Tab-separated table of C-alpha atoms in Angstrom:
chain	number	residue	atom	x	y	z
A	308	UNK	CA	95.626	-18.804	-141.964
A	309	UNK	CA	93.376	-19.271	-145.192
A	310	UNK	CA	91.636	-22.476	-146.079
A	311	UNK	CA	93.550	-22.187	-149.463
A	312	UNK	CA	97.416	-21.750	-147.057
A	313	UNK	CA	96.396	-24.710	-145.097
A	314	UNK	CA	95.591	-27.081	-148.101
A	315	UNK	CA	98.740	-26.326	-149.746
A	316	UNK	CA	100.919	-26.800	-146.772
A	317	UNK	CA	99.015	-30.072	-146.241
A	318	UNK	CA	99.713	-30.804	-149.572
A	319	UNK	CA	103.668	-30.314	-149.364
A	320	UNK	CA	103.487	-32.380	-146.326
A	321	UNK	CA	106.558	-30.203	-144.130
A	322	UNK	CA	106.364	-32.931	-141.566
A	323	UNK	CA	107.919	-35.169	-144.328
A	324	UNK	CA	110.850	-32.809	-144.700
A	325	UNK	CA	112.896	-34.098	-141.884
A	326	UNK	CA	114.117	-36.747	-144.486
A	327	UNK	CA	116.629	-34.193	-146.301
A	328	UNK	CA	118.250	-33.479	-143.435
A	329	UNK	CA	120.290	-36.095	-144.886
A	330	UNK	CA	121.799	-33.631	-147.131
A	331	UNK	CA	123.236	-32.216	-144.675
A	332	UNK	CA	125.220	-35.279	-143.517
A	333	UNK	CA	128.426	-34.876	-145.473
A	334	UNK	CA	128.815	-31.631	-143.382
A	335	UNK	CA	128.010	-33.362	-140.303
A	336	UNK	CA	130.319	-35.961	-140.687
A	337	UNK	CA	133.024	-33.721	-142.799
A	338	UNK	CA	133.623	-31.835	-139.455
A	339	UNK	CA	132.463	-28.523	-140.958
A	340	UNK	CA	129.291	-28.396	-139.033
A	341	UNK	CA	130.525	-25.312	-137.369
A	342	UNK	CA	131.765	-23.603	-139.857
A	343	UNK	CA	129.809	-20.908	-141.169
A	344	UNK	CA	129.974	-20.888	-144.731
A	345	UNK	CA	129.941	-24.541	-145.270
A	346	UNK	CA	127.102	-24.654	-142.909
A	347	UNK	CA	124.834	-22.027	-145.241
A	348	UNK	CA	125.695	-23.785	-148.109
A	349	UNK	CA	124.272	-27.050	-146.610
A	350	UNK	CA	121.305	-24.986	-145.454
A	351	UNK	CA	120.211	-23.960	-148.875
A	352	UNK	CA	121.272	-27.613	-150.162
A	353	UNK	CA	118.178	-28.802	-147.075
A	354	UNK	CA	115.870	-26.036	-148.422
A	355	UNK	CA	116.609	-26.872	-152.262
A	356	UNK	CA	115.236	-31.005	-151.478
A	357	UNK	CA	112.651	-29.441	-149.398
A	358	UNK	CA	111.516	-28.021	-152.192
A	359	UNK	CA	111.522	-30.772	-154.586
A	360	UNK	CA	109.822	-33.144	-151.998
A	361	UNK	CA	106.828	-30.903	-152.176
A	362	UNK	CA	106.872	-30.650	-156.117
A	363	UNK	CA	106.737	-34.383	-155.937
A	364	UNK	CA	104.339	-34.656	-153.073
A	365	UNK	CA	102.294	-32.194	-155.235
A	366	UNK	CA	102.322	-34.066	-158.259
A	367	UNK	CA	101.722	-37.456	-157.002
A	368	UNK	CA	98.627	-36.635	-155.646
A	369	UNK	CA	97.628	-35.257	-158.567
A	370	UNK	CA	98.397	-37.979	-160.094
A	371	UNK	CA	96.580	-40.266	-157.830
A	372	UNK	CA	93.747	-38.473	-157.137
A	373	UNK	CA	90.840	-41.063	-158.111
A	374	UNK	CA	92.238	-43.575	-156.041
A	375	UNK	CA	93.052	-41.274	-153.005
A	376	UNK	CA	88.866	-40.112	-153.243
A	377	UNK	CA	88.604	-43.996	-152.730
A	378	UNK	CA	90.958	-44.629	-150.223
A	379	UNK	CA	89.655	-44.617	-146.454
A	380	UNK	CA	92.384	-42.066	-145.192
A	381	UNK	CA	94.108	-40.770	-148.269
A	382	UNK	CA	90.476	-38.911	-149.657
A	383	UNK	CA	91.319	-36.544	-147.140
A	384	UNK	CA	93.999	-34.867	-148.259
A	385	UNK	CA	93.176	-31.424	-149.963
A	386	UNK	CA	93.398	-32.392	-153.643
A	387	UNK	CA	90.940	-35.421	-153.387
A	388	UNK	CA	88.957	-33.109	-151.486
A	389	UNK	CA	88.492	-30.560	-153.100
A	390	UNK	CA	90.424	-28.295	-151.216
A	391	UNK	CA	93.163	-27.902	-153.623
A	392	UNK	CA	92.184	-27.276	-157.446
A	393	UNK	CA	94.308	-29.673	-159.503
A	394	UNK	CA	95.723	-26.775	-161.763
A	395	UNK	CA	97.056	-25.248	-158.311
A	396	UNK	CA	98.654	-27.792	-157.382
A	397	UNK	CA	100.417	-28.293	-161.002
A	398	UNK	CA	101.520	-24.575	-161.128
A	399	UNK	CA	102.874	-24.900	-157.359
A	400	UNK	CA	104.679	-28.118	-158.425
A	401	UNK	CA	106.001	-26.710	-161.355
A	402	UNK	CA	107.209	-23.341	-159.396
A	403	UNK	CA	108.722	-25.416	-156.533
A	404	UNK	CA	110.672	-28.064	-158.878
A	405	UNK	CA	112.099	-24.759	-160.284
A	406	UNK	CA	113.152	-23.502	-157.459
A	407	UNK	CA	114.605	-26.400	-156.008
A	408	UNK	CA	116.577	-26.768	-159.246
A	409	UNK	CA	117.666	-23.578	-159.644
A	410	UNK	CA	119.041	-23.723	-156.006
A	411	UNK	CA	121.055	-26.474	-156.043
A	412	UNK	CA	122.696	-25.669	-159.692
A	413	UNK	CA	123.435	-22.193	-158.046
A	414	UNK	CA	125.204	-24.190	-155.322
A	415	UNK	CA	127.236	-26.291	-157.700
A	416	UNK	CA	126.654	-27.846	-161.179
A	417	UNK	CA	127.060	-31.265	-159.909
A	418	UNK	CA	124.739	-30.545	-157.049
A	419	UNK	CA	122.244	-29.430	-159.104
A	420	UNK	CA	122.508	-32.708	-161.523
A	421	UNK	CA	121.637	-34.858	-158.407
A	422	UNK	CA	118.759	-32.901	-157.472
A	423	UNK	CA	117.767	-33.452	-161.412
A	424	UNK	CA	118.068	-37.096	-161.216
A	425	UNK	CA	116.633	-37.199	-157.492
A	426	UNK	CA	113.087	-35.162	-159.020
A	427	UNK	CA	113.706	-37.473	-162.548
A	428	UNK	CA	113.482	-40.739	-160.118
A	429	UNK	CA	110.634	-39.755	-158.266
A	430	UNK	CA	108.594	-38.596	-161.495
A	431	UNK	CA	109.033	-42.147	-162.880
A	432	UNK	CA	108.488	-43.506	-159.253
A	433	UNK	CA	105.160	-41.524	-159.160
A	434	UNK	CA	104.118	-42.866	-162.466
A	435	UNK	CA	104.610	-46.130	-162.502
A	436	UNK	CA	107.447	-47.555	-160.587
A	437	UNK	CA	106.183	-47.321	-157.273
A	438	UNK	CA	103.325	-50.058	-158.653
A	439	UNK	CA	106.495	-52.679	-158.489
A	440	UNK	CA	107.307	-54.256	-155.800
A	441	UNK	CA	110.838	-54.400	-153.874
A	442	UNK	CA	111.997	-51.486	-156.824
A	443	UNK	CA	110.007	-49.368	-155.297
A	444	UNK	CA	111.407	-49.523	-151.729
A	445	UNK	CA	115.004	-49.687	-154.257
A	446	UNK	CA	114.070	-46.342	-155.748
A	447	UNK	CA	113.361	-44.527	-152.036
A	448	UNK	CA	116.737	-46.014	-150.850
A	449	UNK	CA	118.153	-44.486	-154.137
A	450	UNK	CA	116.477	-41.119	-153.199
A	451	UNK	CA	118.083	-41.085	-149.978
A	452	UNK	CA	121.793	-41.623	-151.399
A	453	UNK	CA	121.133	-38.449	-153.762
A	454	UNK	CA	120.176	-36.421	-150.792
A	455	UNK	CA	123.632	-37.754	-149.632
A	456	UNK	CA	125.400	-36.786	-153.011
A	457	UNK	CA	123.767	-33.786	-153.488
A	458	UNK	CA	124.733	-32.705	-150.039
A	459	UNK	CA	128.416	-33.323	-150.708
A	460	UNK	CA	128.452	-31.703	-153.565
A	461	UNK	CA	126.878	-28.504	-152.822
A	462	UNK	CA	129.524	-28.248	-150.398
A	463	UNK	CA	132.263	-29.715	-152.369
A	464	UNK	CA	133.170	-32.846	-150.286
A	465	UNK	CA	132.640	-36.039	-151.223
A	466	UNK	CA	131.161	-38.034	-149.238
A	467	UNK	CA	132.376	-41.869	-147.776
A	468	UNK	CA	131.443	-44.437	-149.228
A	469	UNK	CA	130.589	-46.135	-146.060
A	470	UNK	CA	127.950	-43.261	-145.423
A	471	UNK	CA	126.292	-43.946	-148.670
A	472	UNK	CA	126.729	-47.845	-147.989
A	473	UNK	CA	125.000	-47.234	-144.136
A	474	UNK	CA	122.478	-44.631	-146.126
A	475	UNK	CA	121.219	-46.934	-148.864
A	476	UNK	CA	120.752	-49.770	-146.054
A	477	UNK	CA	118.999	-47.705	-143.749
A	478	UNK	CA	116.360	-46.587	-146.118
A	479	UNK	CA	115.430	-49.752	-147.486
A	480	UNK	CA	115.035	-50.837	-144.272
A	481	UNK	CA	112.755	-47.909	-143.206
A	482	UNK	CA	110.911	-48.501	-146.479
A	483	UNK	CA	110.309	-52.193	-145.789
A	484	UNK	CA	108.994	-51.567	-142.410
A	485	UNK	CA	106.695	-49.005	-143.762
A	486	UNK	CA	105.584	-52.220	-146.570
A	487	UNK	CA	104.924	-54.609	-143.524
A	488	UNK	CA	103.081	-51.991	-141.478
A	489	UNK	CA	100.511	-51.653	-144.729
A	490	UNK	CA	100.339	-55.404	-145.630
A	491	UNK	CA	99.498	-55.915	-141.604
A	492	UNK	CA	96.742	-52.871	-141.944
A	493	UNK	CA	95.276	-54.041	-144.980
A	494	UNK	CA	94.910	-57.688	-143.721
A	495	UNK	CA	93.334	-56.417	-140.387
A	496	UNK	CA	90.917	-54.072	-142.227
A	497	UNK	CA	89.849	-57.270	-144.375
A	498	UNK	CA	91.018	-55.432	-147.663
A	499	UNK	CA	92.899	-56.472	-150.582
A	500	UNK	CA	96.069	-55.590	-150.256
A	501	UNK	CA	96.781	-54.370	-153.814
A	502	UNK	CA	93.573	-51.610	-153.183
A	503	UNK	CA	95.975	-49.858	-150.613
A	504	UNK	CA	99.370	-49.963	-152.646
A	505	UNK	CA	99.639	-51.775	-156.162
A	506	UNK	CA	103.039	-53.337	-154.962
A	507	UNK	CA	101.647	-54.578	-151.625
A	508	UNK	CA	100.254	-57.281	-154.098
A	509	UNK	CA	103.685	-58.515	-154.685
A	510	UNK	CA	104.680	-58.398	-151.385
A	511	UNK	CA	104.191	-61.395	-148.759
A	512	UNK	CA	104.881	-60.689	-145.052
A	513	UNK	CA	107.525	-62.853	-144.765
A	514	UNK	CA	109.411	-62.189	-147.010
A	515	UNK	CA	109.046	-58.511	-145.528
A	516	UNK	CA	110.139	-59.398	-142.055
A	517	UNK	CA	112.949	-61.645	-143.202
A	518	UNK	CA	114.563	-59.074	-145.382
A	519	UNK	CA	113.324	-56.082	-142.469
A	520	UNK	CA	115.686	-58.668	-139.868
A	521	UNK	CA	118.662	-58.748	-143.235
A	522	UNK	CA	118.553	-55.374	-143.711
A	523	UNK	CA	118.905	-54.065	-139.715
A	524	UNK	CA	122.070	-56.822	-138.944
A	525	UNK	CA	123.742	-55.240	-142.622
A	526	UNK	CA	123.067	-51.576	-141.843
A	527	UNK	CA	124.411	-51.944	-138.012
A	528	UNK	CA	127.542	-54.374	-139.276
A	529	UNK	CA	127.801	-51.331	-141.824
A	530	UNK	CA	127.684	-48.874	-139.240
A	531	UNK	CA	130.354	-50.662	-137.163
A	532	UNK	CA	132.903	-51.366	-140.094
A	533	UNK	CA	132.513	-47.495	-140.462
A	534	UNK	CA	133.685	-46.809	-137.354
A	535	UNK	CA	136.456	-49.509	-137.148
A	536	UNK	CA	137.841	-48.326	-140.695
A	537	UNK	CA	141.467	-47.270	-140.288
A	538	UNK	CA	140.449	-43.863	-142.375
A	539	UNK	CA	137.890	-43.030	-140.509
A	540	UNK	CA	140.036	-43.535	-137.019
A	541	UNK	CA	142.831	-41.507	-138.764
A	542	UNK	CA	140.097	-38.825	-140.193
A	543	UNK	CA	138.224	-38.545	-136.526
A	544	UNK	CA	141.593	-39.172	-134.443
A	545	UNK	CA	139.628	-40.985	-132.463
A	546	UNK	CA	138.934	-44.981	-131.410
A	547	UNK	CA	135.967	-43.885	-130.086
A	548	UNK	CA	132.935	-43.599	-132.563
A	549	UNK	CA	132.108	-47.610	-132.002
A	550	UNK	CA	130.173	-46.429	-128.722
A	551	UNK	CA	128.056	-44.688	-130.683
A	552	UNK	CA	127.411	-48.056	-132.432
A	553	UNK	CA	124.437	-49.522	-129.511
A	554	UNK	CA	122.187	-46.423	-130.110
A	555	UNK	CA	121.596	-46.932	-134.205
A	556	UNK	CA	120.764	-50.373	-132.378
A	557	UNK	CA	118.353	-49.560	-130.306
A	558	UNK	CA	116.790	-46.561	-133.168
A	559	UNK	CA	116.524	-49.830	-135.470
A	560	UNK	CA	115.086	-52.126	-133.420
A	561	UNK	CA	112.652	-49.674	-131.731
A	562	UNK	CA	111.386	-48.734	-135.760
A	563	UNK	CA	111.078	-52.877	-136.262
A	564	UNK	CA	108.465	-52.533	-133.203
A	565	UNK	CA	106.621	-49.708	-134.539
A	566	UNK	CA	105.955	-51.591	-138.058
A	567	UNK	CA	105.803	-54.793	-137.103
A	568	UNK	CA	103.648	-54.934	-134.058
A	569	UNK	CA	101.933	-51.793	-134.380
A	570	UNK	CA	98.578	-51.267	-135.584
A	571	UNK	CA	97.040	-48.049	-135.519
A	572	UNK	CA	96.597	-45.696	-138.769
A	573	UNK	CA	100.057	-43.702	-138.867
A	574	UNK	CA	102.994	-45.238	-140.974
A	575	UNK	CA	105.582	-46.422	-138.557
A	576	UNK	CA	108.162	-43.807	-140.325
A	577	UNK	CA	105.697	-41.185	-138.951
A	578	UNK	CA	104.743	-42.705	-135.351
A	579	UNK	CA	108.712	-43.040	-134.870
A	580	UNK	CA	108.919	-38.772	-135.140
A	581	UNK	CA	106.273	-39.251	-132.273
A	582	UNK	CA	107.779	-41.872	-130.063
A	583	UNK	CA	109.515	-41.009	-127.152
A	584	UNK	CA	111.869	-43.995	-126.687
A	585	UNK	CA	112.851	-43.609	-129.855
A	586	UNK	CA	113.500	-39.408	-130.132
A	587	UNK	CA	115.127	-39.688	-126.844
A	588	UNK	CA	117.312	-42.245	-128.063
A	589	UNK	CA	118.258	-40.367	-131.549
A	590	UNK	CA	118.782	-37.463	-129.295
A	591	UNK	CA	121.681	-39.758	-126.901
A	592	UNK	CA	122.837	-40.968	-130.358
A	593	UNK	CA	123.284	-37.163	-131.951
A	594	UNK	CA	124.910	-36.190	-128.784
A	595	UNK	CA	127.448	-38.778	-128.782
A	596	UNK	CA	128.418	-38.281	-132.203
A	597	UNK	CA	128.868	-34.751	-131.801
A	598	UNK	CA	131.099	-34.647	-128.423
A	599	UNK	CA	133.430	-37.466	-130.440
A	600	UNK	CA	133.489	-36.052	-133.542
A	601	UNK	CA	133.729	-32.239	-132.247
C-alpha cells in the first residue's frame, strides 16, 4: 500500500464508520433483517453515510488544518502533515459527497433528502457550530437520528418513534462523555481547555457529569418504555424484549467509566470499540435481541 492510499484512508477515518450502522436499524428492528432485498437496500443505505462521513472527515480537516499542525495529537494526521495535499483532499471530498448523494437518492428521494440535510448539518457543524457548546453535542445527536431516517427510508419503513427517542438520547450521551473525557485531558495536560476544542470553553465538568448521569437514566427509561409499549409487544408478539433491557445498562455505564475515569489519549467512543467488557457485553445484548425478535 502507497504512502498516498494510506493517508487517504487515514483521512476518511473507516474505524469511525461503525456509527452508520445505525442506518441499518429500522431493518433490524423492522424484522426484515433476513430478507434479502431489504437487507441490500440497507447495505447501500450503510455504504451511502459511509461515504459522506469521509467527505466530512475530509473537509473538516481541511478546514482545521492550522490548528491540527498545533495540536499535540491531531498534527499527525495526513493533511497537517503533509501527507495529504489540501486540493486532494477537496477533490476526494467533493467525489465522495457525490457519491454518497447520488446513492441514497437512487435508493429513494426521501432517503436521499436526509443524507442532504445529514452532509448540510455537518458542513455548518464543521464551520462554525461545533465552536458552541452543548449545540454541538445537539447537532451529533441530530446526525445520528438522520442515519435513523435515512435508513427507514431507503427501505421504505418508517421508523418508531421510540427508536429515534432512544437514538437521539444515546448520542448525546456518547457525545457528552466524549466532552468530559477532553475537559479531564486538557486539565491534566495543564492546557486551556478552549486550545483543544473551542466549546470545551463553555463547558464545566459538572455540568458534564450531571447531564452524562440525566442523559443514561432517560435513554435506559426510554429503552424500557420501548419495550413495555403495547405496539411494540403486539409488533414483536413477544413480552420478552425487557430482558434485553440490563445489557444497554451495563454498555452505558461501562462508556460512563471509560470517559469519566479514564485518562489515556483515545476518546472514550474509541477505547469502548477496544474494550472487552464492553464488546462482549454488546455482543450478549445483539444476541438477545436477535433470538427475541427472530
Amino acid at each position: 500500500m502507497t504512502s498516498s492510499v494510506r493517508a487517504v484512508i487515514k483521512t476518511l477515518r473507516p474505524h469511525q464508520w461503525v456509527k452508520n450502522l445505525f442506518v441499518a436499524a429500522p431493518l433490524v428492528f423492522a424484522k426484515h433483517l433476513i430478507d434479502e432485498g431489504y437487507a441490500v437496500r440497507a447495505a447501500l443505505a450503510v455504504a451511502a453515510f459511509c461515504a459522506l462521513s469521509g467527505a466530512v472527515y475530509a473537509f473538516n480537516d481541511v478546514r482545521d488544518v492550522d490548528a491540527d499542525r498545533a495540536h499535540p495529537t491531531k498534527r499527525h494526521r495526513p493533511i497537517a502533515a503533509g501527507a495529504l495535499s489540501l486540493h486532494a483532499a477537496m477533490v476526494l471530498a467533493a467525489v465522495l459527497a457525490t457519491a454518497g448523494l447520488a446513492t441514497a437518492f437512487a435508493l429513494a428521494p426521501m432517503a436521499g433528502v436526509w443524507a442532504g440535510v445529514y452532509l448540510a448539518q455537518n458542513l455548518a457543524y464543521s464551520l462554525k457550530l461545533k465552536q458552541v457548546a452543548f449545540v454541538d453535542v445537539v447537532l451529533i445527536a441530530a446526525g445520528f437520528i438522520l442515519r435513523v431516517l435515512a435508513g427507514g427510508a431507503a427501505i421504505a419503513v418508517a421508523p418508531s418513534p421510540w427508536l429515534l427517542i432512544c437514538t437521539g438520547l444515546l448520542a448525546m450521551f456518547l457525545a457528552l462523555g466524549k466532552r468530559a473525557h477532553e475537559l479531564a485531558r486538557a486539565r491534566l495536560a495543564g492546557r486551556d481547555v478552549g486550545t483543544t476544542r473551542a466549546a470545551l470553553a463553555g463547558y464545566r465538568p459538572r455540568a458534564v457529569q450531571l447531564g452524562m448521569i440525566a442523559l443514561a437514566v432517560a435513554t435506559i427509561g426510554a429503552y424500557l418504555a420501548y419495550t413495555l409499549d403495547p405496539h411494540t409487544i403486539e409488533f414483536f408478539g413477544t413480552r420478552k424484549l425487557p430482558w434485553s433491557a440490563p445489557f444497554g445498562a451495563i454498555g452505558i455505564a461501562r462508556f460512563a467509566q471509560l470517559a469519566l475515569r479514564s485518562s489515556g489519549e483515545d476518546s472514550p467512543t474509541d477505547a469502548m470499540l477496544r474494550d472487552p467488557v464492553f464488546l462482549l457485553n454488546l455482543l450478549a445484548w445483539v444476541v438477545v435481541i436477535l433470538s427475541i425478535v427472530y
